[in-house]
Backbone as a printed PyTorch tensor [residue, N CA C, xyz], in Angstrom:
tensor([[[180.3120, -17.5820,  39.3920],
         [181.5610, -17.9770,  40.0070],
         [181.9490, -16.9900,  41.1040]],

        [[182.2860, -17.5060,  42.2300],
         [182.7020, -16.6340,  43.3260],
         [184.1860, -16.7770,  43.5350]],

        [[184.8510, -15.6420,  43.4730],
         [186.2950, -15.6650,  43.6920],
         [186.6370, -14.8410,  44.9310]],

        [[187.6080, -15.2850,  45.6510],
         [188.0960, -14.5070,  46.7770],
         [187.1710, -14.5370,  47.9920]],

        [[186.0530, -15.2080,  47.8790],
         [185.1320, -15.2320,  49.0130],
         [185.1040, -16.6360,  49.5870]],

        [[185.2900, -16.6890,  50.9030],
         [185.3600, -17.9650,  51.5710],
         [184.1380, -18.1070,  52.4730]],

        [[183.6760, -19.2890,  52.6640],
         [182.5370, -19.5020,  53.5380],
         [182.9800, -19.3240,  54.9900]],

        [[182.1560, -18.6660,  55.7670],
         [182.4850, -18.4270,  57.1690],
         [181.9600, -19.5480,  58.0550]],

        [[181.2620, -20.4930,  57.5020],
         [180.6550, -21.5280,  58.3080],
         [181.6910, -22.3430,  59.0750]],

        [[182.8340, -22.6650,  58.4700],
         [183.8420, -23.4750,  59.1600],
         [184.4570, -22.7100,  60.3340]],

        [[184.7240, -21.4280,  60.1390],
         [185.2950, -20.6510,  61.2500],
         [184.2680, -20.4560,  62.3530]],

        [[183.0200, -20.2960,  61.9560],
         [181.9750, -20.1170,  62.9690],
         [181.8270, -21.3730,  63.8010]],

        [[181.8080, -22.5280,  63.1570],
         [181.6680, -23.7800,  63.9110],
         [182.8840, -24.0190,  64.7950]],

        [[184.0700, -23.6410,  64.3190],
         [185.2820, -23.7960,  65.1240],
         [185.2070, -22.9370,  66.3830]],

        [[184.7850, -21.7010,  66.2210],
         [184.6730, -20.8110,  67.3910],
         [183.5960, -21.2990,  68.3500]],

        [[182.5070, -21.8160,  67.8280],
         [181.4540, -22.3550,  68.6990],
         [181.9880, -23.5100,  69.5300]],

        [[182.7400, -24.4030,  68.9130],
         [183.3190, -25.5320,  69.6510],
         [184.2860, -25.0490,  70.7250]],

        [[185.0950, -24.0420,  70.3800],
         [186.0500, -23.5090,  71.3550],
         [185.3250, -22.9010,  72.5500]],

        [[184.2520, -22.1520,  72.2920],
         [183.5450, -21.5230,  73.4100],
         [182.8430, -22.5670,  74.2770]],

        [[182.2990, -23.6410,  73.6680],
         [181.6930, -24.7130,  74.4540],
         [182.7210, -25.3990,  75.3350]],

        [[183.9060, -25.6420,  74.7650],
         [184.9640, -26.2940,  75.5390],
         [185.3960, -25.4040,  76.7040]],

        [[185.5030, -24.1110,  76.4680],
         [185.8970, -23.1940,  77.5430],
         [184.8380, -23.1580,  78.6260]],

        [[183.5690, -23.2230,  78.2500],
         [182.4870, -23.1880,  79.2340],
         [182.4920, -24.4390,  80.0980]],

        [[182.6910, -25.5990,  79.4960],
         [182.7240, -26.8390,  80.2890],
         [183.9350, -26.8650,  81.2060]],

        [[185.0580, -26.3550,  80.7130],
         [186.2680, -26.3030,  81.5440],
         [186.0600, -25.3940,  82.7510]],

        [[185.4250, -24.2440,  82.5370],
         [185.1600, -23.3270,  83.6360],
         [184.2030, -23.9550,  84.6390]],

        [[183.2110, -24.6870,  84.1640],
         [182.2680, -25.3430,  85.0640],
         [182.9780, -26.3960,  85.9140]],

        [[183.9150, -27.1470,  85.3190],
         [184.6640, -28.1520,  86.0830],
         [185.5450, -27.4900,  87.1370]],

        [[186.1760, -26.3620,  86.7560],
         [187.0100, -25.6530,  87.7310],
         [186.1760, -25.1840,  88.9150]],

        [[184.9890, -24.6500,  88.6360],
         [184.1230, -24.1930,  89.7320],
         [183.7170, -25.3550,  90.6250]],

        [[183.4450, -26.4990,  90.0160],
         [183.0350, -27.6750,  90.7720],
         [184.1680, -28.1290,  91.6880]],

        [[185.4040, -28.1270,  91.1820],
         [186.5560, -28.5480,  91.9860],
         [186.8310, -27.5620,  93.1140]],

        [[186.6390, -26.2780,  92.8330],
         [186.8770, -25.2650,  93.8790],
         [185.8910, -25.4470,  95.0260]],

        [[184.6390, -25.7390,  94.6990],
         [183.6620, -25.9310,  95.7700],
         [183.9540, -27.1900,  96.5720]],

        [[184.5070, -28.2270,  95.9360],
         [184.8600, -29.4440,  96.6620],
         [186.0400, -29.2030,  97.5870]],

        [[187.0080, -28.3850,  97.1380],
         [188.2140, -28.1950,  97.9300],
         [187.9810, -27.2810,  99.1310]],

        [[186.9350, -26.4720,  99.0970],
         [186.6580, -25.5850, 100.2370],
         [186.0980, -26.3980, 101.3960]],

        [[186.5930, -26.1050, 102.5920],
         [186.0020, -26.8030, 103.7380],
         [184.6170, -26.2170, 104.0190]],

        [[183.6780, -27.0860, 104.1460],
         [182.3230, -26.6120, 104.3940],
         [182.1410, -26.3890, 105.8800]],

        [[181.5770, -25.2110, 106.1670],
         [181.3500, -24.8760, 107.5620],
         [179.9810, -25.3980, 107.9750]],

        [[179.9670, -25.9790, 109.1210],
         [178.6960, -26.4760, 109.6230],
         [177.9670, -25.3370, 110.2930]],

        [[176.6910, -25.2880, 110.0680],
         [175.8840, -24.2460, 110.7000],
         [175.5000, -24.7520, 112.0810]],

        [[176.0540, -24.0690, 113.0780],
         [175.8190, -24.4990, 114.4520],
         [174.5470, -23.8300, 114.9580]],

        [[173.6910, -24.6030, 115.5370],
         [172.4660, -24.0550, 116.1070],
         [172.7650, -23.4990, 117.4820]],

        [[172.2080, -22.3220, 117.7330],
         [172.4460, -21.6750, 119.0200],
         [171.5830, -22.3210, 120.0920]],

        [[172.1160, -22.3160, 121.3090],
         [171.3520, -22.8740, 122.4280],
         [170.3370, -21.8430, 122.8890]],

        [[169.4290, -22.2650, 123.7390],
         [168.3870, -21.3660, 124.2500],
         [169.0080, -20.2100, 125.0160]],

        [[170.0660, -20.4710, 125.8030],
         [170.7140, -19.4120, 126.5760],
         [171.3660, -18.3830, 125.6480]],

        [[172.0150, -18.8770, 124.5840],
         [172.6640, -17.9630, 123.6310],
         [171.6270, -17.1060, 122.9090]],

        [[170.4890, -17.7130, 122.5550],
         [169.4330, -16.9450, 121.9010],
         [168.8860, -15.8580, 122.8280]],

        [[168.7430, -16.1870, 124.1300],
         [168.2490, -15.1960, 125.0870],
         [169.2580, -14.0490, 125.2650]],

        [[170.5410, -14.3730, 125.3080],
         [171.5720, -13.3340, 125.4310],
         [171.5560, -12.4080, 124.2150]],

        [[171.4190, -13.0140, 123.0300],
         [171.3680, -12.1940, 121.8070],
         [170.1290, -11.2990, 121.8110]],

        [[168.9980, -11.8270, 122.2930],
         [167.7610, -11.0490, 122.3510],
         [167.9020,  -9.8850, 123.3280]],

        [[168.6240, -10.0880, 124.4380],
         [168.8420,  -8.9910, 125.3970],
         [169.6540,  -7.8730, 124.7490]],

        [[170.7020,  -8.2510, 124.0090],
         [171.5180,  -7.2310, 123.3260],
         [170.7040,  -6.4670, 122.2920]],

        [[169.8650,  -7.1790, 121.5560],
         [169.0130,  -6.5230, 120.5560],
         [168.0210,  -5.5920, 121.2290]],

        [[167.4900,  -5.9840, 122.3690],
         [166.5330,  -5.1430, 123.0860],
         [167.1960,  -3.8510, 123.5350]],

        [[168.4440,  -3.9190, 124.0000],
         [169.1630,  -2.7150, 124.4330],
         [169.3700,  -1.7800, 123.2370]],

        [[169.7910,  -2.3310, 122.0970],
         [170.0010,  -1.5060, 120.8980],
         [168.6940,  -0.8610, 120.4460]],

        [[167.6040,  -1.6210, 120.4890],
         [166.3060,  -1.0820, 120.0760],
         [165.8600,   0.0420, 120.9990]],

        [[166.1070,  -0.1040, 122.2890],
         [165.7310,   0.9370, 123.2620],
         [166.4990,   2.2310, 122.9810]],

        [[167.7990,   2.1140, 122.6770],
         [168.6040,   3.3020, 122.3490],
         [168.0700,   3.9880, 121.0930]],

        [[167.7320,   3.2030, 120.0700],
         [167.1980,   3.7740, 118.8340],
         [165.8630,   4.4610, 119.0860]],

        [[165.0210,   3.8510, 119.9040],
         [163.7240,   4.4330, 120.2130],
         [163.8850,   5.7760, 120.9140]],

        [[164.7880,   5.8490, 121.8800],
         [165.0170,   7.1050, 122.5940],
         [165.5450,   8.1840, 121.6470]],

        [[166.4470,   7.8030, 120.7450],
         [166.9940,   8.7650, 119.7890],
         [165.8850,   9.3080, 118.8770]],

        [[165.0190,   8.4250, 118.3850],
         [163.9320,   8.8610, 117.5080],
         [162.9210,   9.7260, 118.2480]],

        [[162.6650,   9.4140, 119.5210],
         [161.7410,  10.2420, 120.3040],
         [162.3180,  11.6350, 120.5400]],

        [[163.6410,  11.7340, 120.7590],
         [164.2740,  13.0500, 120.9120],
         [164.1160,  13.8690, 119.6340]],

        [[164.3090,  13.2160, 118.4930],
         [164.1710,  13.9190, 117.2170],
         [162.7360,  14.4190, 117.0440]],

        [[161.7420,  13.5780, 117.3700],
         [160.3420,  13.9920, 117.2510],
         [160.0290,  15.1440, 118.1930]],

        [[160.5520,  15.1080, 119.4120],
         [160.3120,  16.1960, 120.3660],
         [160.9260,  17.4990, 119.8580]],

        [[162.1100,  17.4260, 119.2670],
         [162.7470,  18.6310, 118.7140],
         [161.9130,  19.1990, 117.5740]],

        [[161.3490,  18.3370, 116.7460],
         [160.5310,  18.8170, 115.6330],
         [159.2310,  19.4410, 116.1160]],

        [[158.6900,  18.9450, 117.2390],
         [157.4620,  19.5240, 117.7820],
         [157.7130,  20.9280, 118.3220]],

        [[158.9380,  21.2170, 118.7630],
         [159.2680,  22.5300, 119.3200],
         [159.3720,  23.6000, 118.2270]],

        [[159.6720,  23.1860, 117.0050],
         [159.8450,  24.1390, 115.9090],
         [158.4900,  24.6930, 115.5040]],

        [[158.4100,  26.0130, 115.3610],
         [157.1810,  26.6540, 114.9180],
         [157.2850,  26.8480, 113.4120]],

        [[156.4110,  26.1750, 112.6930],
         [156.4410,  26.2590, 111.2350],
         [155.5300,  27.3950, 110.8010]],

        [[156.0960,  28.3720, 110.1410],
         [155.3070,  29.5040, 109.6510],
         [155.4840,  29.6270, 108.1500]],

        [[154.4240,  30.0250, 107.4960],
         [154.4950,  30.2680, 106.0650],
         [154.8970,  31.7130, 105.8550]],

        [[155.7240,  31.9810, 104.8530],
         [156.0790,  33.3720, 104.5910],
         [154.8550,  34.1350, 104.1000]],

        [[154.7830,  35.3980, 104.4820],
         [153.6570,  36.2390, 104.0790],
         [153.7170,  36.4800, 102.5760]],

        [[152.5590,  36.4250, 101.9470],
         [152.4980,  36.6610, 100.5080],
         [152.5980,  38.1550, 100.2340]],

        [[153.4760,  38.5120,  99.3340],
         [153.6220,  39.9100,  98.9530],
         [153.4900,  40.0170,  97.4450]],

        [[153.1600,  41.1870,  96.9740],
         [153.0500,  41.4120,  95.5430],
         [151.6650,  41.0640,  95.0190]],

        [[151.4500,  41.2780,  93.7490],
         [150.1350,  41.0110,  93.1740],
         [149.8400,  39.5160,  93.1080]],

        [[148.5580,  39.1880,  93.2950],
         [148.1400,  37.7920,  93.2980],
         [146.8960,  37.6190,  92.4480]],

        [[146.7410,  36.4020,  91.9430],
         [145.5220,  36.0120,  91.2420],
         [144.8630,  34.9400,  92.0930]],

        [[143.5950,  35.1630,  92.4410],
         [142.8580,  34.2260,  93.2710],
         [141.7270,  33.6500,  92.4310]],

        [[141.6250,  32.3280,  92.4040],
         [140.5780,  31.6560,  91.6490],
         [139.5780,  31.0630,  92.6200]],

        [[138.3000,  31.3770,  92.4130],
         [137.2370,  30.8520,  93.2620],
         [136.2760,  30.1050,  92.3460]],

        [[136.1010,  28.8140,  92.6050],
         [135.2200,  27.9940,  91.7700],
         [134.1060,  27.4170,  92.6240]],

        [[132.9050,  27.5120,  92.1000],
         [131.7560,  26.8840,  92.7300],
         [131.1300,  25.9440,  91.7140]],

        [[130.0510,  25.3200,  92.1010],
         [129.3910,  24.4090,  91.1830],
         [128.8220,  25.1660,  89.9820]],

        [[128.3570,  26.3960,  90.2160],
         [127.6800,  27.1530,  89.1660],
         [128.6130,  28.0310,  88.3450]],

        [[129.6760,  28.5610,  88.9600],
         [130.5000,  29.5240,  88.2300],
         [131.9250,  29.5190,  88.7580]],

        [[132.8010,  30.0970,  87.9550],
         [134.1880,  30.2800,  88.3610],
         [134.4900,  31.7670,  88.3290]],

        [[135.2690,  32.2060,  89.2940],
         [135.5700,  33.6280,  89.4090],
         [137.0670,  33.7910,  89.5930]],

        [[137.6440,  34.7530,  88.8990],
         [139.0610,  35.0580,  89.0490],
         [139.1640,  36.4810,  89.5650]],

        [[139.8770,  36.6460,  90.6860],
         [140.0460,  37.9610,  91.3070],
         [141.5180,  38.3560,  91.2330]],

        [[141.7670,  39.6350,  90.9600],
         [143.1200,  40.1760,  90.8900],
         [143.3320,  41.1010,  92.0710]],

        [[144.4330,  40.9090,  92.8040],
         [144.6970,  41.7640,  93.9540],
         [145.0710,  43.1720,  93.5070]],

        [[145.7100,  43.2960,  92.3570],
         [146.0910,  44.6050,  91.8170],
         [145.8180,  44.5780,  90.3130]],

        [[144.5930,  44.9590,  89.8830],
         [144.2430,  44.8500,  88.4650],
         [145.1480,  45.6620,  87.5500]],

        [[145.6690,  46.7830,  88.0340],
         [146.5280,  47.6180,  87.1840],
         [147.8110,  46.8820,  86.8070]],

        [[148.2670,  46.0220,  87.6790],
         [149.5010,  45.2700,  87.4220],
         [149.3000,  44.2300,  86.3200]],

        [[148.0790,  43.6580,  86.2580],
         [147.8080,  42.6070,  85.2830],
         [147.2040,  43.1290,  83.9860]],

        [[146.8740,  44.4170,  83.9120],
         [146.2130,  44.9710,  82.7300],
         [146.9950,  44.7180,  81.4350]],

        [[148.3160,  44.9370,  81.4010],
         [149.0180,  44.6830,  80.1280],
         [148.9430,  43.2250,  79.6830]],

        [[148.8360,  42.3110,  80.6320],
         [148.7570,  40.8990,  80.2790],
         [147.3790,  40.5050,  79.7650]],

        [[146.3480,  41.2460,  80.1940],
         [144.9850,  40.8870,  79.8430],
         [144.4290,  41.6780,  78.6690]],

        [[145.1250,  42.7170,  78.2240],
         [144.6170,  43.5330,  77.1120],
         [144.6830,  42.7180,  75.8190]],

        [[143.7490,  42.9850,  74.8820],
         [143.7710,  42.2130,  73.6310],
         [145.0330,  42.5090,  72.8340]],

        [[145.5130,  41.5280,  72.1090],
         [146.7450,  41.7540,  71.3490],
         [146.5270,  42.7630,  70.2200]],

        [[147.5600,  43.5290,  69.9400],
         [147.4960,  44.5190,  68.8680],
         [147.6550,  43.7810,  67.5430]],

        [[146.7280,  43.9990,  66.5910],
         [146.8660,  43.2990,  65.3170],
         [148.1020,  43.7770,  64.5750]],

        [[148.7500,  42.8990,  63.8350],
         [149.9500,  43.3150,  63.1150],
         [149.5920,  44.2930,  61.9930]],

        [[150.4970,  45.2280,  61.7680],
         [150.2660,  46.1990,  60.6930],
         [150.5350,  45.5230,  59.3570]],

        [[149.6440,  45.7130,  58.3910],
         [149.8560,  45.0620,  57.1010],
         [151.0570,  45.6540,  56.3780]],

        [[151.6960,  44.8350,  55.5700],
         [152.8460,  45.3060,  54.7940],
         [152.3570,  46.3190,  53.7590]],

        [[153.1640,  47.3400,  53.4780],
         [152.7210,  48.3270,  52.4940],
         [152.5760,  47.6930,  51.1110]],

        [[151.5610,  48.1300,  50.3620],
         [151.3400,  47.6070,  49.0210],
         [152.4390,  48.1350,  48.1000]],

        [[153.0780,  47.2180,  47.3990],
         [154.1270,  47.6150,  46.4670],
         [153.5010,  47.9570,  45.1160]],

        [[154.0450,  48.9770,  44.4850],
         [153.5690,  49.3950,  43.1700],
         [154.6290,  49.0780,  42.1330]],

        [[154.1700,  48.7360,  40.9300],
         [155.0660,  48.4220,  39.8330],
         [155.8640,  49.6820,  39.4800]],

        [[157.1810,  49.5440,  39.2860],
         [158.0360,  50.6970,  38.9820],
         [157.8140,  51.1920,  37.5520]],

        [[157.1940,  50.3890,  36.6870],
         [156.9750,  50.7770,  35.2990],
         [155.5540,  51.3110,  35.1050]],

        [[154.5430,  50.5380,  35.5420],
         [153.1550,  50.9130,  35.2640],
         [152.4910,  51.6470,  36.4110]],

        [[152.9600,  51.5160,  37.6190],
         [152.3270,  52.1490,  38.7700],
         [151.1730,  51.3340,  39.3290]],

        [[150.8920,  50.1680,  38.7600],
         [149.8280,  49.2870,  39.2490],
         [150.3280,  48.4990,  40.4710]],

        [[149.3840,  47.9400,  41.2690],
         [149.8260,  47.1030,  42.3900],
         [150.6570,  45.9240,  41.8700]],

        [[151.8240,  45.7350,  42.4700],
         [152.7570,  44.7140,  41.9950],
         [152.4960,  43.3890,  42.6920]],

        [[152.4700,  42.3060,  41.8910],
         [152.3030,  40.9670,  42.4400],
         [153.6320,  40.2260,  42.4840]],

        [[154.6300,  40.7040,  41.7240],
         [155.8890,  39.9740,  41.5720],
         [157.0770,  40.8780,  41.8360]],

        [[158.2590,  40.2360,  41.9700],
         [159.5230,  40.9760,  42.0990],
         [160.5280,  40.3700,  41.1390]],

        [[161.3770,  41.2260,  40.6050],
         [162.4390,  40.7670,  39.7140],
         [163.4660,  40.0240,  40.5580]],

        [[163.8350,  38.8050,  40.1560],
         [164.7830,  38.0530,  40.9730],
         [166.1630,  38.6850,  41.0390]],

        [[166.5660,  39.4150,  40.0180],
         [167.9110,  40.0220,  40.0070],
         [167.9520,  41.3400,  40.7570]],

        [[166.9710,  42.1950,  40.5130],
         [167.0210,  43.5450,  41.0910],
         [166.1610,  43.6900,  42.3260]],

        [[165.1240,  42.8340,  42.4450],
         [164.2180,  42.9470,  43.5710],
         [163.1580,  44.0130,  43.3590]],

        [[163.0810,  44.6240,  42.1630],
         [162.0890,  45.6620,  41.8950],
         [160.7180,  45.0290,  41.6590]],

        [[159.6600,  45.6440,  42.1810],
         [158.3210,  45.1000,  41.9870],
         [157.8040,  45.3880,  40.5730]],

        [[157.0290,  44.4340,  40.0190],
         [156.3940,  44.6460,  38.7160],
         [155.0470,  43.9610,  38.6990]],

        [[154.1610,  44.4220,  37.7620],
         [152.7930,  43.9230,  37.7160],
         [152.5310,  43.0570,  36.4990]],

        [[153.1940,  43.3230,  35.3820],
         [152.8830,  42.5950,  34.1440],
         [154.1650,  42.0570,  33.5290]],

        [[153.9760,  41.1690,  32.5320],
         [155.1170,  40.5940,  31.8280],
         [155.8540,  41.6720,  31.0340]],

        [[155.1050,  42.6510,  30.4710],
         [155.7430,  43.7390,  29.7200],
         [156.6440,  44.5670,  30.6440]],

        [[156.1630,  44.8380,  31.8580],
         [156.9670,  45.6010,  32.8180],
         [158.2260,  44.8280,  33.1690]],

        [[158.1060,  43.5080,  33.3050],
         [159.2690,  42.6770,  33.6050],
         [160.2870,  42.7410,  32.4710]],

        [[159.7890,  42.6830,  31.2100],
         [160.6770,  42.7630,  30.0700],
         [161.4160,  44.1070,  30.0470]],

        [[160.7280,  45.2000,  30.3860],
         [161.3770,  46.5190,  30.3990],
         [162.4230,  46.5940,  31.5100]],

        [[162.1170,  45.9950,  32.6520],
         [163.1030,  46.0020,  33.7600],
         [164.3340,  45.2270,  33.3390]],

        [[164.1540,  44.0760,  32.7020],
         [165.2830,  43.2700,  32.2650],
         [166.0350,  43.9310,  31.1130]],

        [[165.3230,  44.6660,  30.2820],
         [165.9870,  45.3240,  29.1660],
         [166.9350,  46.3870,  29.6590]],

        [[166.6610,  46.9830,  30.7930],
         [167.5270,  48.0260,  31.3270],
         [168.7540,  47.4810,  32.0140]],

        [[168.8270,  46.1610,  32.2070],
         [169.9720,  45.5620,  32.9010],
         [171.0560,  45.1680,  31.8870]],

        [[172.3210,  45.3610,  32.2710],
         [173.3670,  44.8440,  31.4010],
         [173.4460,  43.3210,  31.5010]],

        [[173.7590,  42.6630,  30.4130],
         [173.7480,  41.1980,  30.3520],
         [174.8980,  40.5620,  31.0560]]])
């Protein structure tokens, strides 16, 4: 038994009908608006008018061409120079048979090329009770221990 729950199908169908009606109404309004607008006739230009328009376009094109040529001439006058390279450089030379890397100042690159220093191992911890190498640590005190007996002695010394 379902209580308090209503089917949404009736509301969904109602909203669908409303949206369809609104869409058709909007389409009719658009159709009427296009009918009420006066349509402009596209007038074809005469040969003389086309020639006059072409003359104006030719004048505009000539001005643009002259402007672009001035810009190109100005760019040709500029001397483009690359800044001089300063500081240490790495030069790579590759041939079919081999590749070669040259350093302009090897002393500058030496720290980067030296082999890495291996990390120092952590010191071996010794059991505080037996003196043997410790594999474990007490969770409460953090003291290292090697055997279960050593762990019991460490815990026995702690207040409860």
